[in-house]
Short mmCIF file of C-alpha atoms in Angstrom, two decimals:
data_model
loop_
_atom_site.label_atom_id
_atom_site.label_comp_id
_atom_site.label_asym_id
_atom_site.label_seq_id
_atom_site.Cartn_x
_atom_site.Cartn_y
_atom_site.Cartn_z
CA MET A 168 31.79 32.48 -60.80
CA ARG A 169 29.63 29.74 -59.45
CA ILE A 170 28.20 26.78 -61.30
CA ALA A 171 24.39 26.70 -61.59
CA ALA A 172 23.70 30.00 -59.84
CA PHE A 173 20.17 29.84 -61.12
CA LEU A 174 19.44 26.48 -59.48
CA PRO A 175 18.15 27.69 -56.06
CA GLU A 176 15.72 30.03 -57.84
CA ILE A 177 14.45 27.20 -60.05
CA LEU A 178 14.00 24.88 -57.05
CA ARG A 179 12.07 27.56 -55.17
CA HIS A 180 9.71 27.91 -58.10
CA LEU A 181 8.84 24.22 -57.99
CA PHE A 182 6.66 24.94 -54.97
CA LYS A 183 5.04 28.10 -56.24
CA LYS A 184 1.64 28.47 -57.82
CA PRO A 185 1.64 29.11 -61.60
CA ALA A 186 1.87 32.78 -62.61
CA THR A 187 -0.93 32.34 -65.14
CA VAL A 188 -4.65 31.95 -64.48
CA ASP A 189 -6.88 29.15 -65.70
CA TYR A 190 -8.33 31.44 -68.34
CA PRO A 191 -11.71 30.35 -69.66
CA PHE A 192 -12.77 29.27 -66.16
CA GLN A 193 -11.13 32.05 -64.23
CA LYS A 194 -10.93 35.55 -65.61
CA LEU A 195 -8.66 38.42 -64.72
CA GLU A 196 -10.32 41.61 -63.68
CA VAL A 197 -9.64 44.57 -65.92
CA PRO A 198 -8.77 47.96 -64.37
CA LYS A 199 -11.58 50.45 -63.97
CA ASP A 200 -10.33 52.71 -66.77
CA PHE A 201 -10.00 49.85 -69.24
CA ARG A 202 -10.80 50.78 -72.83
CA GLY A 203 -13.25 48.22 -74.12
CA THR A 204 -15.80 48.88 -76.85
CA PRO A 205 -17.60 52.20 -77.31
CA PHE A 206 -21.36 52.36 -76.83
CA LEU A 207 -23.92 55.13 -77.05
CA HIS A 208 -26.41 56.60 -74.60
CA PRO A 209 -28.94 57.53 -77.32
CA GLU A 210 -30.84 59.98 -75.14
CA LEU A 211 -27.74 62.18 -74.72
CA CYS A 212 -26.43 62.44 -78.30
CA ILE A 213 -26.74 65.92 -79.84
CA VAL A 214 -25.53 64.78 -83.30
CA CYS A 215 -22.54 67.14 -83.41
CA ARG A 216 -20.56 64.49 -85.30
CA ALA A 217 -17.34 65.22 -83.36
CA CYS A 218 -16.80 61.47 -82.90
CA VAL A 219 -17.23 60.82 -86.62
CA ARG A 220 -14.70 63.55 -87.43
CA ASP A 221 -12.06 62.41 -84.94
CA CYS A 222 -12.29 58.62 -85.20
CA PRO A 223 -8.96 57.50 -86.65
CA ALA A 224 -10.42 54.23 -87.93
CA GLU A 225 -13.55 55.76 -89.49
CA ALA A 226 -15.56 53.31 -87.45
CA ILE A 227 -18.47 55.61 -86.54
CA ASP A 228 -21.25 56.67 -88.92
CA ILE A 229 -24.19 58.91 -88.11
CA LEU A 230 -26.95 58.55 -90.67
CA THR A 231 -30.02 60.73 -91.00
CA VAL A 232 -33.20 58.70 -90.81
CA ASN A 233 -35.70 61.54 -90.88
CA GLU A 234 -34.62 65.17 -90.97
CA ALA A 235 -38.04 66.57 -89.95
CA ASP A 236 -38.42 64.36 -86.86
CA LYS A 237 -34.72 64.81 -86.03
CA LYS A 238 -34.27 61.07 -86.13
CA PHE A 239 -30.75 59.78 -86.53
CA LYS A 240 -28.99 56.46 -86.57
CA MET A 241 -25.50 55.84 -85.20
CA VAL A 242 -23.58 52.83 -86.48
CA ILE A 243 -20.39 51.75 -84.74
CA HIS A 244 -18.36 49.34 -86.84
CA ASN A 245 -16.57 47.40 -84.15
CA ASP A 246 -14.66 45.42 -86.78
CA ARG A 247 -12.82 48.64 -87.60
CA CYS A 248 -12.68 50.07 -84.08
CA ILE A 249 -9.15 50.34 -82.66
CA HIS A 250 -10.39 50.99 -79.08
CA CYS A 251 -8.51 54.26 -78.67
CA ALA A 252 -11.49 55.99 -76.99
CA GLN A 253 -10.91 59.20 -78.96
CA CYS A 254 -14.68 59.34 -79.62
CA VAL A 255 -15.34 59.48 -75.89
CA GLU A 256 -12.67 62.18 -75.58
CA SER A 257 -14.22 64.23 -78.39
CA CYS A 258 -17.81 63.91 -77.15
CA PRO A 259 -18.84 67.39 -75.92
CA THR A 260 -21.99 66.56 -73.93
CA ALA A 261 -21.86 66.92 -70.15
CA PRO A 262 -22.52 63.33 -69.16
CA LYS A 263 -20.76 61.79 -72.17
CA ALA A 264 -23.08 60.31 -74.76
CA LEU A 265 -20.38 57.85 -75.77
CA GLU A 266 -18.74 55.61 -73.24
CA MET A 267 -16.38 52.62 -73.21
CA ASP A 268 -17.45 49.32 -71.68
CA HIS A 269 -15.19 46.80 -69.98
CA LEU A 270 -15.67 43.84 -72.29
CA PHE A 271 -12.61 42.25 -73.78
CA GLU A 272 -14.04 39.02 -75.18
CA ILE A 273 -15.54 40.53 -78.29
CA ALA A 274 -14.67 37.98 -80.96
CA ALA A 275 -17.40 37.10 -83.45
CA PHE A 276 -17.81 34.71 -86.36
CA SER A 277 -18.57 37.43 -88.86
CA ARG A 278 -17.51 41.06 -89.02
CA TRP A 279 -21.17 42.01 -89.56
CA ASP A 280 -22.04 40.62 -86.14
CA LEU A 281 -19.78 43.28 -84.67
CA LYS A 282 -21.81 46.16 -86.07
CA LYS A 283 -23.87 48.01 -83.47
CA GLU A 284 -26.73 50.38 -84.26
CA TRP A 285 -28.78 52.90 -82.31
CA GLU A 286 -31.74 54.80 -83.69
CA TYR A 287 -32.70 57.84 -81.67
CA VAL A 288 -34.10 61.35 -81.62
CA LYS A 289 -31.54 64.14 -81.36
CA ALA A 290 -31.18 65.46 -77.82
CA GLN A 291 -31.64 69.15 -77.06
CA VAL A 292 -28.41 71.10 -76.66
CA LYS A 293 -28.41 72.37 -73.11
CA PRO A 294 -27.09 75.93 -72.69
CA LYS A 295 -23.87 76.10 -70.71
CA ALA A 296 -24.26 77.09 -67.06
CA ALA A 297 -21.69 79.90 -67.34
CA ALA A 298 -22.99 81.31 -70.61
CA GLY A 299 -26.71 80.92 -70.02
CA THR A 300 -28.78 83.53 -68.23
CA PRO A 301 -30.98 82.37 -65.30
CA SER A 302 -34.10 82.64 -67.46
CA ALA A 303 -32.56 80.44 -70.17
CA GLU A 304 -31.67 77.87 -67.59
CA ALA A 305 -35.19 77.90 -66.21
CA LYS A 306 -36.55 77.22 -69.69
CA SER A 307 -34.29 74.23 -70.25
CA MET B 300 34.25 26.99 -101.45
CA LYS B 301 31.57 29.54 -100.71
CA PHE B 302 27.86 28.99 -100.31
CA THR B 303 25.07 31.50 -100.09
CA VAL B 304 22.38 30.51 -97.64
CA PRO B 305 19.14 32.46 -97.63
CA ILE B 306 17.45 32.81 -94.25
CA GLY B 307 13.94 34.17 -94.21
CA PRO B 308 11.76 36.05 -95.01
CA GLN B 309 9.85 33.32 -93.19
CA HIS B 310 12.05 31.46 -90.76
CA PRO B 311 11.54 30.03 -87.28
CA ALA B 312 14.51 32.00 -85.95
CA LEU B 313 12.97 35.30 -87.02
CA LYS B 314 9.73 36.55 -85.57
CA GLU B 315 9.10 38.99 -88.36
CA PRO B 316 9.68 38.79 -92.11
CA ILE B 317 13.15 39.82 -93.20
CA SER B 318 15.51 38.17 -95.62
CA LEU B 319 19.15 37.53 -94.68
CA ARG B 320 21.54 36.10 -97.26
CA MET B 321 24.66 34.64 -95.77
CA THR B 322 27.77 33.84 -97.77
CA LEU B 323 29.42 30.99 -95.94
CA GLU B 324 32.74 29.20 -95.84
CA GLY B 325 32.01 26.08 -93.89
CA GLU B 326 30.42 27.27 -90.65
CA VAL B 327 31.83 30.78 -90.84
CA ILE B 328 29.88 33.70 -92.22
CA ARG B 329 32.01 35.65 -94.69
CA ASP B 330 29.42 38.14 -95.79
CA ALA B 331 25.84 38.99 -95.01
CA ASP B 332 23.17 40.76 -96.97
CA ILE B 333 19.97 42.07 -95.45
CA ARG B 334 16.96 42.50 -97.67
CA LEU B 335 13.92 44.39 -96.52
CA GLY B 336 10.51 45.10 -97.89
CA TYR B 337 8.40 42.16 -96.75
CA ASN B 338 6.38 44.11 -94.25
CA HIS B 339 5.65 47.40 -96.00
CA ARG B 340 2.29 48.83 -94.95
CA GLY B 341 2.29 52.34 -96.40
CA LEU B 342 1.78 54.05 -93.04
CA GLU B 343 3.54 57.26 -94.09
CA LYS B 344 1.13 57.69 -96.99
CA LEU B 345 -1.80 56.87 -94.73
CA ALA B 346 -0.67 59.60 -92.35
CA GLU B 347 -1.09 62.19 -95.11
CA GLU B 348 -4.79 61.28 -95.33
CA LYS B 349 -5.55 61.71 -91.63
CA THR B 350 -5.83 64.74 -89.39
CA TRP B 351 -3.16 65.71 -86.85
CA LEU B 352 -5.18 64.16 -84.05
CA GLN B 353 -5.98 60.90 -85.86
CA ASN B 354 -2.33 60.49 -86.78
CA ILE B 355 -1.37 59.96 -83.14
CA TYR B 356 -3.15 56.63 -83.34
CA VAL B 357 -1.71 55.87 -86.76
CA THR B 358 1.89 56.47 -85.64
CA GLU B 359 1.20 54.49 -82.51
CA ARG B 360 0.46 51.49 -84.69
CA ILE B 361 3.81 51.61 -86.49
CA CYS B 362 5.05 49.21 -83.85
CA GLY B 363 3.55 47.23 -81.02
CA ILE B 364 6.41 47.26 -78.56
CA CYS B 365 7.59 50.84 -78.97
CA SER B 366 4.11 52.21 -79.68
CA HIS B 367 4.46 55.05 -77.19
CA SER B 368 7.86 56.01 -78.65
CA HIS B 369 6.43 56.68 -82.08
CA ALA B 370 3.34 58.42 -80.76
CA THR B 371 5.39 60.65 -78.44
CA CYS B 372 7.95 61.45 -81.11
CA TYR B 373 5.15 62.47 -83.46
CA THR B 374 3.20 64.38 -80.80
CA GLN B 375 6.12 66.46 -79.58
CA GLY B 376 6.94 67.32 -83.19
CA VAL B 377 3.38 68.44 -83.90
CA GLU B 378 3.29 70.41 -80.66
CA LYS B 379 6.33 72.31 -81.91
CA LEU B 380 4.57 72.94 -85.21
CA MET B 381 1.41 74.17 -83.47
CA GLU B 382 3.49 76.24 -81.02
CA ILE B 383 1.76 74.85 -77.95
CA GLU B 384 3.45 73.92 -74.70
CA PRO B 385 1.95 71.01 -72.74
CA PRO B 386 1.57 71.58 -68.99
CA LYS B 387 4.29 70.21 -66.75
CA ARG B 388 2.15 67.47 -65.21
CA GLY B 389 1.23 66.31 -68.71
CA ILE B 390 4.89 66.05 -69.69
CA TYR B 391 5.76 64.15 -66.52
CA LEU B 392 2.98 61.66 -67.12
CA ARG B 393 3.89 61.26 -70.78
CA PHE B 394 7.46 60.34 -69.97
CA LEU B 395 6.40 58.22 -67.02
CA VAL B 396 4.63 56.01 -69.54
CA ALA B 397 7.69 56.27 -71.82
CA GLU B 398 9.99 54.94 -69.09
CA LEU B 399 7.52 52.19 -68.17
CA GLU B 400 7.53 51.23 -71.82
CA ARG B 401 11.33 51.12 -71.80
CA VAL B 402 11.20 48.78 -68.81
CA HIS B 403 8.74 46.46 -70.53
CA SER B 404 10.69 46.51 -73.79
CA HIS B 405 14.03 45.74 -72.10
CA LEU B 406 12.53 42.95 -69.98
CA LEU B 407 11.04 41.48 -73.14
CA TRP B 408 14.39 41.74 -74.89
CA LEU B 409 16.25 40.12 -72.00
CA GLY B 410 13.87 37.19 -72.26
CA VAL B 411 14.41 36.92 -76.00
CA ALA B 412 18.19 37.04 -75.52
CA GLY B 413 17.93 34.23 -72.97
CA HIS B 414 15.73 32.25 -75.32
CA GLU B 415 18.13 32.65 -78.26
CA ALA B 416 21.04 31.64 -76.06
CA GLY B 417 19.17 28.50 -75.01
CA PHE B 418 18.37 29.75 -71.51
CA ASP B 419 14.60 29.37 -71.58
CA THR B 420 14.15 29.54 -67.82
CA PHE B 421 15.45 33.09 -67.94
CA PHE B 422 12.98 33.82 -70.72
CA MET B 423 10.06 32.57 -68.63
CA TYR B 424 11.11 34.57 -65.56
CA THR B 425 11.67 37.88 -67.31
CA TRP B 426 8.42 37.59 -69.20
CA ARG B 427 6.55 36.84 -66.00
CA ASP B 428 8.08 39.93 -64.40
CA ARG B 429 7.22 41.94 -67.47
CA GLU B 430 3.54 41.28 -66.74
CA VAL B 431 3.91 43.53 -63.69
CA VAL B 432 4.84 46.46 -65.94
CA MET B 433 2.12 45.56 -68.42
CA ASP B 434 -0.42 45.64 -65.59
CA ILE B 435 0.80 49.07 -64.51
CA LEU B 436 0.52 50.33 -68.06
CA GLU B 437 -2.97 48.89 -68.38
CA MET B 438 -3.97 50.54 -65.13
CA VAL B 439 -2.54 53.93 -66.12
CA SER B 440 -3.63 54.05 -69.74
CA GLY B 441 -6.45 51.53 -70.18
CA ASN B 442 -4.68 49.11 -72.48
CA ARG B 443 -1.71 46.77 -72.45
CA VAL B 444 -0.11 47.53 -75.79
CA HIS B 445 -1.45 50.68 -77.42
CA TYR B 446 -1.55 53.06 -74.48
CA ALA B 447 -3.07 55.97 -76.44
CA ILE B 448 -2.20 58.30 -73.60
CA ASN B 449 -0.80 61.07 -75.78
CA THR B 450 -2.87 63.85 -77.16
CA LEU B 451 -1.85 67.09 -78.80
CA GLY B 452 -1.03 69.40 -75.92
CA GLY B 453 -0.48 66.85 -73.16
CA VAL B 454 -1.85 63.51 -72.06
CA ARG B 455 -5.39 62.17 -71.90
CA ARG B 456 -5.46 60.67 -68.43
CA ASP B 457 -4.37 61.69 -64.98
CA ILE B 458 -3.19 59.33 -62.27
CA ASP B 459 -4.38 59.37 -58.68
CA ASP B 460 -2.56 58.66 -55.41
CA LEU B 461 -3.67 55.05 -55.29
CA GLN B 462 -2.21 54.34 -58.72
CA LYS B 463 0.96 56.21 -57.74
CA LYS B 464 1.36 54.00 -54.70
CA LYS B 465 0.71 50.85 -56.73
CA ILE B 466 3.39 51.81 -59.26
CA LEU B 467 5.93 52.50 -56.51
CA ASP B 468 5.17 49.14 -54.87
CA SER B 469 5.56 47.27 -58.15
CA LEU B 470 8.77 49.16 -58.76
CA ASP B 471 10.31 47.66 -55.63
CA PHE B 472 9.56 44.18 -56.91
CA LEU B 473 10.92 44.93 -60.38
CA ARG B 474 14.08 46.47 -58.98
CA ARG B 475 14.71 43.41 -56.84
CA ARG B 476 14.21 41.11 -59.81
CA SER B 477 16.46 43.15 -62.09
CA GLU B 478 19.22 43.15 -59.50
CA PHE B 479 18.86 39.39 -59.34
CA TYR B 480 19.21 39.11 -63.12
CA PHE B 481 22.26 41.35 -63.02
CA LYS B 482 23.76 39.00 -60.43
CA ILE B 483 22.87 35.96 -62.52
CA GLY B 484 24.71 37.48 -65.46
CA ALA B 485 27.85 37.68 -63.35
CA ASN B 486 27.45 34.25 -61.76
CA GLU B 487 26.06 31.94 -64.41
CA PRO B 488 29.11 30.86 -66.45
CA SER B 489 27.20 28.95 -69.14
CA PHE B 490 25.04 31.94 -70.06
CA VAL B 491 27.98 34.35 -70.09
CA ALA B 492 30.11 31.96 -72.14
CA ARG B 493 27.39 31.74 -74.76
CA ILE B 494 27.01 35.49 -75.26
CA ALA B 495 30.54 36.81 -74.64
CA GLY B 496 32.57 37.56 -77.76
CA VAL B 497 29.60 36.99 -80.06
CA GLY B 498 28.72 39.66 -82.60
CA ARG B 499 31.65 41.98 -82.12
CA LEU B 500 31.18 45.58 -83.17
CA SER B 501 34.18 47.80 -82.50
CA LYS B 502 33.76 51.38 -81.36
CA GLU B 503 35.09 52.69 -84.71
CA ASP B 504 32.65 50.54 -86.69
CA ALA B 505 29.72 51.52 -84.51
CA LEU B 506 30.56 55.20 -85.05
CA ALA B 507 31.15 54.80 -88.80
CA LEU B 508 27.96 52.81 -89.35
CA CYS B 509 25.82 55.13 -87.19
CA ALA B 510 24.63 52.48 -84.76
CA VAL B 511 22.09 53.80 -82.27
CA GLY B 512 20.70 52.95 -78.86
CA PRO B 513 21.91 50.03 -76.74
CA THR B 514 23.84 48.63 -79.74
CA ALA B 515 26.02 51.75 -79.83
CA ARG B 516 26.19 52.07 -76.05
CA ALA B 517 27.46 48.48 -75.78
CA SER B 518 30.34 49.56 -78.03
CA ASP B 519 31.35 52.19 -75.49
CA ILE B 520 29.72 55.16 -77.21
CA SER B 521 27.96 57.32 -74.67
CA GLN B 522 25.11 58.39 -76.88
CA ASP B 523 21.58 58.99 -75.67
CA VAL B 524 19.14 61.56 -76.99
CA ARG B 525 17.77 62.02 -73.49
CA LYS B 526 21.19 63.32 -72.44
CA ASP B 527 22.57 64.82 -75.66
CA ASP B 528 19.50 66.72 -76.77
CA PRO B 529 17.12 66.64 -73.80
CA TYR B 530 13.45 66.76 -74.69
CA GLY B 531 10.48 66.94 -72.36
CA MET B 532 11.70 67.12 -68.76
CA TYR B 533 14.84 64.97 -69.16
CA ALA B 534 17.09 67.98 -68.56
CA GLU B 535 15.93 68.09 -64.92
CA VAL B 536 15.96 64.33 -64.27
CA PRO B 537 19.16 62.85 -62.84
CA PHE B 538 20.22 59.70 -64.66
CA GLU B 539 23.31 58.17 -66.20
CA VAL B 540 23.85 56.84 -69.69
CA ALA B 541 24.58 53.12 -69.35
CA THR B 542 27.51 51.93 -71.43
CA ALA B 543 29.58 48.76 -71.71
CA THR B 544 33.03 48.24 -73.15
CA SER B 545 32.88 44.63 -74.27
CA CYS B 546 31.40 45.45 -77.73
CA ASP B 547 29.51 42.14 -77.98
CA VAL B 548 26.14 40.60 -77.12
CA LEU B 549 27.20 40.40 -73.48
CA GLY B 550 27.71 44.17 -73.52
CA ARG B 551 24.25 44.64 -74.97
CA VAL B 552 22.74 42.57 -72.16
CA VAL B 553 24.66 44.54 -69.54
CA VAL B 554 23.63 47.88 -71.06
CA ARG B 555 19.98 46.89 -71.04
CA VAL B 556 19.99 45.68 -67.46
CA LYS B 557 21.77 48.87 -66.37
CA GLU B 558 19.22 50.91 -68.31
CA LEU B 559 16.44 49.09 -66.49
CA MET B 560 17.91 50.32 -63.20
CA GLN B 561 18.15 53.87 -64.55
CA SER B 562 14.56 53.69 -65.75
CA TYR B 563 13.35 52.62 -62.29
CA ASN B 564 15.14 55.62 -60.82
CA ILE B 565 13.61 57.93 -63.40
CA ILE B 566 10.11 56.55 -62.76
CA GLU B 567 10.57 57.03 -59.02
CA PHE B 568 11.82 60.58 -59.55
CA LEU B 569 8.88 61.42 -61.82
CA LEU B 570 6.32 60.03 -59.38
CA LYS B 571 7.83 61.73 -56.35
CA ASN B 572 8.15 65.10 -58.10
CA LEU B 573 4.87 64.99 -59.99
CA PRO B 574 3.70 68.62 -60.23
CA ASP B 575 0.07 69.58 -59.75
CA GLY B 576 -2.09 71.16 -62.38
CA PRO B 577 -3.84 70.28 -65.59
CA VAL B 578 -2.58 67.45 -67.80
CA ALA B 579 -3.36 68.95 -71.19
CA VAL B 580 -4.00 72.20 -73.01
CA ARG B 581 -6.32 72.70 -75.96
CA ALA B 582 -4.67 72.18 -79.31
CA PRO B 583 -5.65 73.93 -82.53
CA ARG B 584 -6.88 71.81 -85.42
CA ARG B 585 -4.50 73.33 -87.96
CA ALA B 586 -0.78 73.98 -88.04
CA LYS B 587 1.01 76.78 -89.90
CA PRO B 588 3.19 75.76 -92.87
CA ASN B 589 6.46 74.67 -91.36
CA GLU B 590 8.62 71.63 -90.88
CA VAL B 591 10.08 69.97 -87.81
CA VAL B 592 12.40 67.12 -86.88
CA SER B 593 11.54 65.37 -83.64
CA ARG B 594 14.05 63.13 -81.86
CA TYR B 595 13.21 60.60 -79.19
CA GLU B 596 15.21 57.91 -77.42
CA ALA B 597 13.13 54.78 -77.97
CA PRO B 598 14.07 51.57 -76.11
CA ARG B 599 15.93 50.46 -79.25
CA GLY B 600 17.68 53.73 -80.01
CA GLU B 601 17.10 57.09 -81.56
CA ASN B 602 13.76 57.49 -83.25
CA ILE B 603 13.35 60.38 -85.70
CA HIS B 604 10.14 61.80 -87.12
CA TYR B 605 10.22 64.47 -89.80
CA ILE B 606 6.90 66.30 -90.08
CA LYS B 607 5.94 68.92 -92.64
CA SER B 608 2.74 70.93 -92.43
CA ASN B 609 1.05 73.02 -95.10
CA GLY B 610 -1.49 75.02 -93.15
CA THR B 611 -4.29 72.45 -93.29
CA ASP B 612 -5.42 70.00 -90.63
CA LYS B 613 -3.39 67.19 -92.22
CA PRO B 614 0.37 66.74 -92.48
CA GLU B 615 1.98 67.23 -95.87
CA ARG B 616 4.64 64.65 -95.14
CA LEU B 617 5.57 62.37 -92.27
CA LYS B 618 8.87 60.51 -92.42
CA VAL B 619 9.76 57.95 -89.78
CA ARG B 620 13.30 56.74 -89.19
CA ALA B 621 12.98 53.85 -86.77
CA PRO B 622 16.03 52.82 -84.72
CA THR B 623 16.13 49.32 -86.19
CA LEU B 624 16.80 50.72 -89.64
CA ALA B 625 19.85 52.60 -88.33
CA ASN B 626 21.21 49.40 -86.80
CA TYR B 627 21.08 47.21 -89.93
CA PRO B 628 24.47 48.28 -91.39
CA ALA B 629 26.10 47.52 -88.04
CA THR B 630 24.41 44.11 -87.96
CA VAL B 631 26.14 43.10 -91.20
CA VAL B 632 29.51 43.84 -89.58
CA MET B 633 28.49 41.95 -86.43
CA LEU B 634 27.51 38.89 -88.45
CA ARG B 635 30.73 38.86 -90.50
CA ASN B 636 33.23 36.21 -89.31
CA GLY B 637 30.71 34.78 -86.88
CA PHE B 638 29.12 31.35 -86.96
CA ILE B 639 25.77 30.27 -88.38
CA ALA B 640 24.63 29.27 -84.90
CA ASP B 641 25.14 32.85 -83.72
CA ILE B 642 22.85 34.43 -86.33
CA PRO B 643 19.67 34.46 -84.21
CA LEU B 644 21.56 35.71 -81.17
CA ILE B 645 23.33 38.51 -83.03
CA PHE B 646 20.22 39.47 -84.88
CA ALA B 647 18.12 39.46 -81.74
CA ALA B 648 20.74 41.59 -79.98
CA ILE B 649 19.88 44.70 -81.98
CA ASP B 650 16.27 44.11 -80.88
CA PRO B 651 15.03 44.24 -84.46
CA CYS B 652 11.56 45.56 -85.07
CA ILE B 653 10.86 44.88 -88.69
CA CYS B 654 7.47 46.51 -88.72
CA CYS B 655 9.08 49.74 -87.49
CA ALA B 656 11.70 49.73 -90.18
CA GLU B 657 9.84 48.86 -93.36
CA ARG B 658 9.63 52.05 -95.34
CA ALA B 659 10.70 51.45 -98.98
CA VAL B 660 10.08 49.01 -101.81
CA VAL B 661 13.24 47.58 -103.38
CA LEU B 662 13.08 44.92 -106.08
CA VAL B 663 15.85 42.36 -106.42
CA ASP B 664 16.64 40.77 -109.74
CA GLY B 665 17.17 37.10 -108.96
CA ARG B 666 19.48 36.37 -111.89
CA SER B 667 21.83 39.35 -112.00
CA GLY B 668 21.39 40.36 -108.37
CA GLU B 669 20.56 43.91 -109.41
CA GLU B 670 18.46 45.99 -107.08
CA LYS B 671 16.24 48.84 -108.03
CA ILE B 672 13.55 50.96 -106.50
CA VAL B 673 10.42 50.99 -108.62
CA LEU B 674 7.19 52.92 -108.65
CA MET B 675 3.83 51.20 -108.39
CA SER B 676 2.83 52.47 -111.86
CA GLU B 677 6.02 51.00 -113.34
CA LEU B 678 5.29 47.67 -111.70
CA ARG B 679 1.78 47.68 -113.07
CA LYS B 680 3.05 48.45 -116.59
CA GLN B 681 5.52 45.58 -116.38
CA ALA B 682 2.80 43.24 -115.19
CA HIS B 683 0.52 44.22 -118.08
CA GLU B 684 3.27 43.66 -120.65
CA ARG B 685 4.12 40.31 -119.20
CA TRP B 686 0.52 39.24 -119.20
CA LYS B 687 0.14 40.18 -122.90
CA LYS B 688 3.14 38.09 -123.90
CA ALA B 689 2.21 35.09 -121.75
CA PRO B 690 0.82 32.04 -123.60
CA LEU B 691 -2.79 31.08 -122.98
CA LYS B 692 -3.13 28.44 -120.29
CA LYS B 693 -5.21 25.70 -121.91
CA ASP B 694 -5.39 23.26 -119.03
CA ALA B 695 -6.38 25.82 -116.42
CA VAL B 696 -9.61 24.92 -114.62
CA TRP B 697 -11.92 26.82 -112.33
CA PRO B 698 -11.25 25.57 -108.83
CA PHE B 699 -14.86 24.69 -107.96
#
């Protein structure tokens, strides 16, 4: 037993820099696999609706704009999004049509400001390399 | 003369809503009554509306601190139902995150214990060190709190050599700091004097009241699901169950610091013996009608999920027994014959997580003290009847 065993540690910390950063002026870097907000590459989406089915927060809607022209609209309700990235996981296209960005300052004054929309034409489903014959690949 | 003092549901000493009613004689607590139900969110019902895959994220949000515990407990239960076996690398990574979570939870708790004992410097230091673990978790999983690394049939992300090295480096730092805190506990007389002998829970009481986790282990009960009923890869990992014999808050501090050391060893073992291969297998979307009980040693104690499937892609029933709920009866005994000033310390020592434990609605009659569990429809009927009988408010005005 020793009185004030913590004292040397406290004194040492008097001369150390603070452990925190000066936040609004200096920002911490997020890791490269950080899960930010999902966004769409409209040219890659094949409208399979796997993301809509698997989203636990029901934050993704795919609406049909024009069936004949194969025009669709994806709405991501970021006010409901829980940033789990399951939509990216479920996306079956080869370069993923959905991706997560690295933004973490996503506060807004209204929940409607958080809504994001993309209107696009459905992408062609590419045949798989293993399953497709050489002629089918040549066509695509 | 006896007084009954209500503490909570909203009180500065409690971080989450819970109501404690203390019967006092002077400064001494003669009896305590814990009343729950202020934080009920209906998560079990919500789980019945979601698919097996979506429910991972629902169960993860039962609690913020032990999020991975609930998700893993649920996932390994569902994997049993679906009869799939995750690959070995997936299991190792899943429990690597689990042990990192235990480290962060125990460091957080140590800080809270210091804070409640009036040792705020300790609180600042442990919480600063906890940031190291949080950074590792963010690096491995992509988020600080809800890791979302579990999926049915394994984990969602792999780690590379660079991350492995970073974790091992951080581990050295954390181990050094934890050893320092262990030394402080032995050398700082004021801190030890504050927590020793407070909140006594004898071994017999702990057994009779089914205490779990560090609360039970501090009462010299060597009980740990990882050892008693090994799940995942815990059967092949060498570690010891940390116990203490002092049966008080001091014992609970000692157990948690010892467990930190064990967790560092487990993390090191997992990283050094990480097998190669895939991290996940494909899971089916439906599960055959069956039922399963999944046990998991969360940082606070044994976590139990009961899952019932009916052949569809949604569970028929999900029941969660969080460790905090199991520790409430023991808390009443700990509080008895203690002092008012010890309430926050004793209560913090079980590491209560109210949002984990809220599962039922119980109504308390203020006049007779009667308690009853009521259905929502019953409540609505009562409200309607009351409204019919109520006199018309003549002086009521529209607030604009």
